mmCIF file of C-alpha atoms in Angstrom:
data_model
loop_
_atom_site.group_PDB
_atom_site.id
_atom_site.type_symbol
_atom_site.label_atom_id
_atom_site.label_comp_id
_atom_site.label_asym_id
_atom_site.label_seq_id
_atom_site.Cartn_x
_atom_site.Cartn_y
_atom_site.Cartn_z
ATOM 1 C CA UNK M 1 -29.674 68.621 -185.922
ATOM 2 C CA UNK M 2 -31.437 65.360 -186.259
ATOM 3 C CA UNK M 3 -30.088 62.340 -185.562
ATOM 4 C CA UNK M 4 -29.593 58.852 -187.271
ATOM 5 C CA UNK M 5 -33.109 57.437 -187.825
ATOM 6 C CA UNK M 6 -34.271 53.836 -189.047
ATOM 7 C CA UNK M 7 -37.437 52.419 -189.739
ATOM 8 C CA UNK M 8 -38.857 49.722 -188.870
ATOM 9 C CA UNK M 9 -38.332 49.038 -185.532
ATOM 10 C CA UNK M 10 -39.085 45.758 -185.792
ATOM 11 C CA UNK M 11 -39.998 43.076 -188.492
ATOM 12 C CA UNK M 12 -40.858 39.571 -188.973
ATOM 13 C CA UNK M 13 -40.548 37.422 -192.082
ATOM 14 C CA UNK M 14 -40.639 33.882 -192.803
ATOM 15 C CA UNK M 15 -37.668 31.907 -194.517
ATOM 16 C CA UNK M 16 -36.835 32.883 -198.020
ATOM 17 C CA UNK M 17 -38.876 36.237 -198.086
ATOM 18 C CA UNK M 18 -36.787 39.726 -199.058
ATOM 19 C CA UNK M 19 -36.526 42.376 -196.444
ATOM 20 C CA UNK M 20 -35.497 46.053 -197.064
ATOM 21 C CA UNK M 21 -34.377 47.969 -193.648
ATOM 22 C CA UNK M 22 -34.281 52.011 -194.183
ATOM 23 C CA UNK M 23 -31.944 54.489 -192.718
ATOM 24 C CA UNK M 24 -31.904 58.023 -192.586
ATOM 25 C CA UNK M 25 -28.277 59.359 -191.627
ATOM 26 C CA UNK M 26 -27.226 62.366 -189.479
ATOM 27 C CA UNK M 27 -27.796 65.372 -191.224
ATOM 28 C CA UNK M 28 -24.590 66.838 -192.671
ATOM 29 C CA UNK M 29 -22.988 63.022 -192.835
ATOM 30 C CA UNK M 30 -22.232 62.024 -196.230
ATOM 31 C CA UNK M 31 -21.554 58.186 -195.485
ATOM 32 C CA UNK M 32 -23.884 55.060 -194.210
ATOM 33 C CA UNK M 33 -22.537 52.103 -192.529
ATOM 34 C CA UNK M 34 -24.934 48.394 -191.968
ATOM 35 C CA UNK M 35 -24.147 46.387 -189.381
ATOM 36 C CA UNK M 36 -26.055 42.719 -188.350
ATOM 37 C CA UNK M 37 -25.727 42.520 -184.169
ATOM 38 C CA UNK M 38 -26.781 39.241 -183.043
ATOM 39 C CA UNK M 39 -28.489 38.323 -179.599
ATOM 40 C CA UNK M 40 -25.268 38.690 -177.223
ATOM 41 C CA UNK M 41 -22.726 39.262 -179.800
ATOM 42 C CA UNK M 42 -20.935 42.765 -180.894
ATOM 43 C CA UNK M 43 -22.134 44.521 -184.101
ATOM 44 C CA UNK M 44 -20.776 42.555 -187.606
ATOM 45 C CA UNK M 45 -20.034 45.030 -190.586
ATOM 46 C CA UNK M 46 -21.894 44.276 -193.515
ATOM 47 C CA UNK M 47 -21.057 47.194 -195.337
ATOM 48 C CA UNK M 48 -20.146 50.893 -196.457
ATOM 49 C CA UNK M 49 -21.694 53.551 -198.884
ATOM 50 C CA UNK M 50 -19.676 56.775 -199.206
ATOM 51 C CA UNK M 51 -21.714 59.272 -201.535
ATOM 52 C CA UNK M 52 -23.668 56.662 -203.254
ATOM 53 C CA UNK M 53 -21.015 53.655 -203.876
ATOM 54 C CA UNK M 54 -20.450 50.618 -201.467
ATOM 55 C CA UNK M 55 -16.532 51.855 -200.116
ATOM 56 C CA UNK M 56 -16.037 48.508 -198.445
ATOM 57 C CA UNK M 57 -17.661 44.926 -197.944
ATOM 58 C CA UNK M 58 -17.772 42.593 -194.654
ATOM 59 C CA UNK M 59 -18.038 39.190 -194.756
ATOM 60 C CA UNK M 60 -21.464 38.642 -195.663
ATOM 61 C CA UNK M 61 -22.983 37.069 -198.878
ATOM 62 C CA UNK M 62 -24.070 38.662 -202.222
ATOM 63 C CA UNK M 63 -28.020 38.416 -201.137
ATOM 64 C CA UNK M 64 -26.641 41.637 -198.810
ATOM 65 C CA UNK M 65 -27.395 44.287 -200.497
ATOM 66 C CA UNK M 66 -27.675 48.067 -200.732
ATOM 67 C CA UNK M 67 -28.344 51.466 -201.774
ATOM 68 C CA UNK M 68 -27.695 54.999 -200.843
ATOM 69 C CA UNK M 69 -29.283 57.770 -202.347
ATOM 70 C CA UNK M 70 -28.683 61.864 -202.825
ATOM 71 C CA UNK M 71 -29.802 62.812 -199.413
ATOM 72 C CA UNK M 72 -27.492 60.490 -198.262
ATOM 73 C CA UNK M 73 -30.282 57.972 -196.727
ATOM 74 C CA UNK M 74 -29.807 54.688 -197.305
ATOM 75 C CA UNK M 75 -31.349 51.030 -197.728
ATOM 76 C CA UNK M 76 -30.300 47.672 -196.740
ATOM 77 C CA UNK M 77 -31.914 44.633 -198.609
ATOM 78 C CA UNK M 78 -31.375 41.131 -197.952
ATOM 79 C CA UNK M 79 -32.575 38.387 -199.603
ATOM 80 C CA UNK M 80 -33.598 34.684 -199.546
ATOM 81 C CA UNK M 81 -33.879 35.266 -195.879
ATOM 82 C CA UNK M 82 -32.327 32.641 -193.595
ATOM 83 C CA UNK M 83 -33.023 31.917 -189.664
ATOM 84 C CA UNK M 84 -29.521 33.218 -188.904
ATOM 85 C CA UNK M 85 -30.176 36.493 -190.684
ATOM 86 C CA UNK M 86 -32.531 37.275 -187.287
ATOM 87 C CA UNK M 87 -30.781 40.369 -185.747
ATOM 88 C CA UNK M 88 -30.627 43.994 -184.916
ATOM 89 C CA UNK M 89 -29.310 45.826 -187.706
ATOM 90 C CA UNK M 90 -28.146 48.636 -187.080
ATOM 91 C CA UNK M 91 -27.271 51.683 -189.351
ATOM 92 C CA UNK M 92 -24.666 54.092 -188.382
ATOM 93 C CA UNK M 93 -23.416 57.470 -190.239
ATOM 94 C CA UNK M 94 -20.279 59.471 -190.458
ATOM 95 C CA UNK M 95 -18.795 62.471 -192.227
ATOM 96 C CA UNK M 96 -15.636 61.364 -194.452
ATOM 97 C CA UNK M 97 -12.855 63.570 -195.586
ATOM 98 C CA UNK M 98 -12.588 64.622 -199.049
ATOM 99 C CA UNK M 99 -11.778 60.986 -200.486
ATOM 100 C CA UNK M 100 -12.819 58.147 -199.943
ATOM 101 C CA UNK M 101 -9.687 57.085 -197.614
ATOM 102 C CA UNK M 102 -10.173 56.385 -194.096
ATOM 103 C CA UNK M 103 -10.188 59.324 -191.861
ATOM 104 C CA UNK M 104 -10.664 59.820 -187.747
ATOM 105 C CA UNK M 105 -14.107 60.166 -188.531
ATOM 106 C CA UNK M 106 -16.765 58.541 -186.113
ATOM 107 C CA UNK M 107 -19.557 56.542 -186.550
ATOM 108 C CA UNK M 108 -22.965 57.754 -184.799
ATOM 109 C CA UNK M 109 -25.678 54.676 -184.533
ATOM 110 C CA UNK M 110 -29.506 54.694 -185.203
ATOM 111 C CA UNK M 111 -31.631 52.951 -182.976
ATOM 112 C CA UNK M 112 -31.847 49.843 -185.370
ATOM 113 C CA UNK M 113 -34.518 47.654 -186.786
ATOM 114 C CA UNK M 114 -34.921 44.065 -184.853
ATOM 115 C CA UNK M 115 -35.681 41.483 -187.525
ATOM 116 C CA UNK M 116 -36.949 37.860 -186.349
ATOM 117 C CA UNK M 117 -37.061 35.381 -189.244
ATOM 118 C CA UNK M 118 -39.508 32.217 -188.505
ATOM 119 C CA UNK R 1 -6.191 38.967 -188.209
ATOM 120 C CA UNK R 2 -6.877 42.741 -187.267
ATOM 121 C CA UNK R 3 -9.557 42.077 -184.380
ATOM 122 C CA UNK R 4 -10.233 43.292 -180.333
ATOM 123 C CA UNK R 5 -11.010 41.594 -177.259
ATOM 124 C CA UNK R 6 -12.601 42.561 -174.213
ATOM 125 C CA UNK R 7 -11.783 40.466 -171.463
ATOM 126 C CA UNK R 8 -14.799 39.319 -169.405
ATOM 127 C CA UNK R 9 -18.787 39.395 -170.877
ATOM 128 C CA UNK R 10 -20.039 40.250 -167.384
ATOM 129 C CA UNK R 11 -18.798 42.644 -164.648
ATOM 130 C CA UNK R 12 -20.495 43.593 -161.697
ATOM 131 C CA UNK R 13 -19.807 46.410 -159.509
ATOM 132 C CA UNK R 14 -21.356 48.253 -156.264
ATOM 133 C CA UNK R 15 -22.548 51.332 -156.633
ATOM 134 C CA UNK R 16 -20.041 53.992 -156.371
ATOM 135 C CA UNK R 17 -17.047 51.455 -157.062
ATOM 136 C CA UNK R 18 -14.486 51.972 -159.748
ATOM 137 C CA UNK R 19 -15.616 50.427 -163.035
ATOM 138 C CA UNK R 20 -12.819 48.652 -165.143
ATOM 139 C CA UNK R 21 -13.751 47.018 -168.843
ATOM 140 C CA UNK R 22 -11.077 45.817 -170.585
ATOM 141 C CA UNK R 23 -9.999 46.363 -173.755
ATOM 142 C CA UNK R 24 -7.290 44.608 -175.956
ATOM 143 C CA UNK R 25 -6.517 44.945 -179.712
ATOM 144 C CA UNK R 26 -4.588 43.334 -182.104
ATOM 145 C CA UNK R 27 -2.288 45.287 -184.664
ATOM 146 C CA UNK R 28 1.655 46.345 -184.321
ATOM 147 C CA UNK R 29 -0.082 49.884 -185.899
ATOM 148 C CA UNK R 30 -1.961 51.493 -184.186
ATOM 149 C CA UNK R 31 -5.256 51.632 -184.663
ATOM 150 C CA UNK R 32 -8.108 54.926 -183.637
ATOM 151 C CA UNK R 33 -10.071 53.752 -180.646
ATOM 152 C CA UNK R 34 -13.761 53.368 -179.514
ATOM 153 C CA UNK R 35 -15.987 52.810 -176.303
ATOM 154 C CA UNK R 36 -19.430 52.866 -176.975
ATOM 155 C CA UNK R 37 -22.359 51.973 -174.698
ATOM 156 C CA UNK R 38 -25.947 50.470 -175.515
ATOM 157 C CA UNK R 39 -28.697 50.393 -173.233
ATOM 158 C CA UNK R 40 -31.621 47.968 -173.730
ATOM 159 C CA UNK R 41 -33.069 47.816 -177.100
ATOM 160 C CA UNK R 42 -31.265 50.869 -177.987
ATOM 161 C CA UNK R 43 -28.774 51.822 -180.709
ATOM 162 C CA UNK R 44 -24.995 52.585 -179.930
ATOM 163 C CA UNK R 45 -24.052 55.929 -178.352
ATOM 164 C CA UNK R 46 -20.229 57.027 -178.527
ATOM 165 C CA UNK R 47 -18.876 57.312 -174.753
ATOM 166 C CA UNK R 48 -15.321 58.530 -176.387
ATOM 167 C CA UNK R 49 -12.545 58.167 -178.897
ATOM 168 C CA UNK R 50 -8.733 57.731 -179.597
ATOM 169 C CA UNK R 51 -7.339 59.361 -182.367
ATOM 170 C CA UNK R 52 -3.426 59.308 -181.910
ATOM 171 C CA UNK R 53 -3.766 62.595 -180.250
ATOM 172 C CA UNK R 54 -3.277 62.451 -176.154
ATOM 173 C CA UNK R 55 -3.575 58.913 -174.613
ATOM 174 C CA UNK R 56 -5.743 59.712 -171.882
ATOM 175 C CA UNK R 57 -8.900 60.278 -173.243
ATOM 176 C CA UNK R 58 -11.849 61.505 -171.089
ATOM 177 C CA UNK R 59 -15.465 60.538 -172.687
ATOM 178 C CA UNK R 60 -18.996 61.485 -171.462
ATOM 179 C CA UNK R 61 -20.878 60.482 -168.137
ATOM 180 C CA UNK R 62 -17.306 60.455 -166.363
ATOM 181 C CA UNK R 63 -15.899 57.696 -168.674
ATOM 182 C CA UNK R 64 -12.084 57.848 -169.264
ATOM 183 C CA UNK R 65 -9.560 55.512 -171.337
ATOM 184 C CA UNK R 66 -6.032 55.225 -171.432
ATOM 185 C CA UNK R 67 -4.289 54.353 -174.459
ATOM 186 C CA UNK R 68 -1.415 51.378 -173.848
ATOM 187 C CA UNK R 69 1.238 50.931 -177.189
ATOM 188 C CA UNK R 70 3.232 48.772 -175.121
ATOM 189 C CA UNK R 71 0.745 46.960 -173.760
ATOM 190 C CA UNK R 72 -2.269 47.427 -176.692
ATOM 191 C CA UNK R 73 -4.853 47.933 -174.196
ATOM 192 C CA UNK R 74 -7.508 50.676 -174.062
ATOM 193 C CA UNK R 75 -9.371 49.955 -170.906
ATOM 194 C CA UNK R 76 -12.352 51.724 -169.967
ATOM 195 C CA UNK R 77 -12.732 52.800 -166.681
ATOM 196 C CA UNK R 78 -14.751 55.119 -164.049
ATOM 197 C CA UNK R 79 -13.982 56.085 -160.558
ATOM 198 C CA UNK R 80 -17.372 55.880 -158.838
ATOM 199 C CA UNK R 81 -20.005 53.881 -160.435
ATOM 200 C CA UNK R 82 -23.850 55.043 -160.947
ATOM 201 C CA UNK R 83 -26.976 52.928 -160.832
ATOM 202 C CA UNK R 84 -27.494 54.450 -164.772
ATOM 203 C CA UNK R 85 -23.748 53.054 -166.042
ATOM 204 C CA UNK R 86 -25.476 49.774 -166.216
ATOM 205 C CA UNK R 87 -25.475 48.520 -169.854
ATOM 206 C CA UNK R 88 -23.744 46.937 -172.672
ATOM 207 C CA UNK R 89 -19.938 48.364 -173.484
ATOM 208 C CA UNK R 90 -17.946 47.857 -176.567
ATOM 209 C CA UNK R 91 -15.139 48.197 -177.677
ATOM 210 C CA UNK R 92 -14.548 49.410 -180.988
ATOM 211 C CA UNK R 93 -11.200 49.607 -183.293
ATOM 212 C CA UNK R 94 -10.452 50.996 -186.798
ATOM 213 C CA UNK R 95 -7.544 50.680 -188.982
ATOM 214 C CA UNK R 96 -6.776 52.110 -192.510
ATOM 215 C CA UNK R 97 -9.909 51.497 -193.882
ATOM 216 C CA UNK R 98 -13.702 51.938 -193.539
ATOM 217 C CA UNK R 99 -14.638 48.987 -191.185
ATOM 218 C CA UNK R 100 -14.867 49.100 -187.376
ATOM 219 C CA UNK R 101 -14.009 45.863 -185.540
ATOM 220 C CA UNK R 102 -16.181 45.366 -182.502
ATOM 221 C CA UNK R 103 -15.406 43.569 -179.389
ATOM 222 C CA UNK R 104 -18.261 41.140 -177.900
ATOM 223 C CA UNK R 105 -19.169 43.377 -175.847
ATOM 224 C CA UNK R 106 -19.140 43.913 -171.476
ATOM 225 C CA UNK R 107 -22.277 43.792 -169.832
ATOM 226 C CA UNK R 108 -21.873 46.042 -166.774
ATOM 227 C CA UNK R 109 -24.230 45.098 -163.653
ATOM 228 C CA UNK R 110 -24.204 47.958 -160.929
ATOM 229 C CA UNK R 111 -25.336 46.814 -157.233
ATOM 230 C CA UNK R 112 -27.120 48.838 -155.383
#
């Protein structure tokens, strides 16, 4: 059983490029949650894709954005990057009941990609 | 506002003392219940979980956490601390919904 992979480890951009962060979730695990972990702060949920549709939205602005796709892997894109967008980001999958409700399910974390934005 | 605390960013310990890391949320319902640690420029591993079933929970590595109502506290805690338990803790909580709330986090220094 494979774990939760993401690629790339790390990245730097400059101010206003696009960025797309990949995840690969635990095999068997049908649902992908982002989340933006500043220097010395807790992880910040940016969103959630259960079986290909976003299933819930943090407080983050439309140039967030993402996919998920059949196998279940997913993408994170952000846009218009800003200095404050420099972060980990982490990616973290779960297995959810048969709806989209909430269930006891828990979330198992990928490594995460470090992005520095200059 | 549904959110968690954890009381103190740094805690330092000798090795082989008892480790305590607080842990306070914020709802009148209760919510299911996370510790996880992360180790330098590492992802988040799950150290152990509430789920309204007994309120004692025992986790990996010899990590325990008792579930309060009364008191909404879920504070982490080990009876002898290792040189390896140092790291970043947090404290996680989820409600009816898909989002996890995450504390700030507990860095835990271990003296030799």
């Amino acid at each position: 059983e494979t774990g939760v992979t993401q690629s790339p480890t790390h990245l730097i951009k400059t101010r206003g490029q696009q960025v797309t962060l990949r995840c690969s979730s635990q095999s068997g695990h049908n649902t992908v949650s982002w989340y933006q972990q500043a220097l010395g702060q807790g992880p910040q949920f940016i969103f959630q894709y259960y079986r290909e549709e976003e299933n819930g939205r943090g407080n983050f602005p439309p140039r967030f954005s993402g996919l998920q796709f059949p196998n279940y892997s997913s993408e994170l894109n952000v846009n218009a990057l800003e200095l404050d967008d420099s972060a980990l980001y982490l990616c973290a999958s779960s297995l959810a009941g048969g709806s989209r409700s909430a269930s006891t399910d828990t979330q198992y974390f990928g490594p995460g990609t470090r992005l520095t934005v200059l | 506002a549904q959110s968690v605390t954890q009381l103190g960013s740094h805690v330092s310990v000798s090795e082989g003392a008892l480790v305590l890391l607080r842990c306070n949320y914020s709802s009148s319902v209760p919510p299911y219940l996370f510790w996880y640690v992360q180790y330098p420029n590492q992802g988040l591993q799950l150290l152990l979980k509430y789920t309204s079933a007994a309120t004692l929970v025992k986790g990996i590595n010899g990590f325990e956490a008792e579930f309060k109502k009364s008191e909404t506290s879920f504070h982490l805690t080990k009876p002898s601390a290792h040189m390896s338990d140092a790291a970043e803790y947090f404290c996680a909580v989820r409600y009816t919904g898909n989002q996890f709330y995450f504390g700030t986090g507990t860095s835990l220094t271990v003296i030799p």
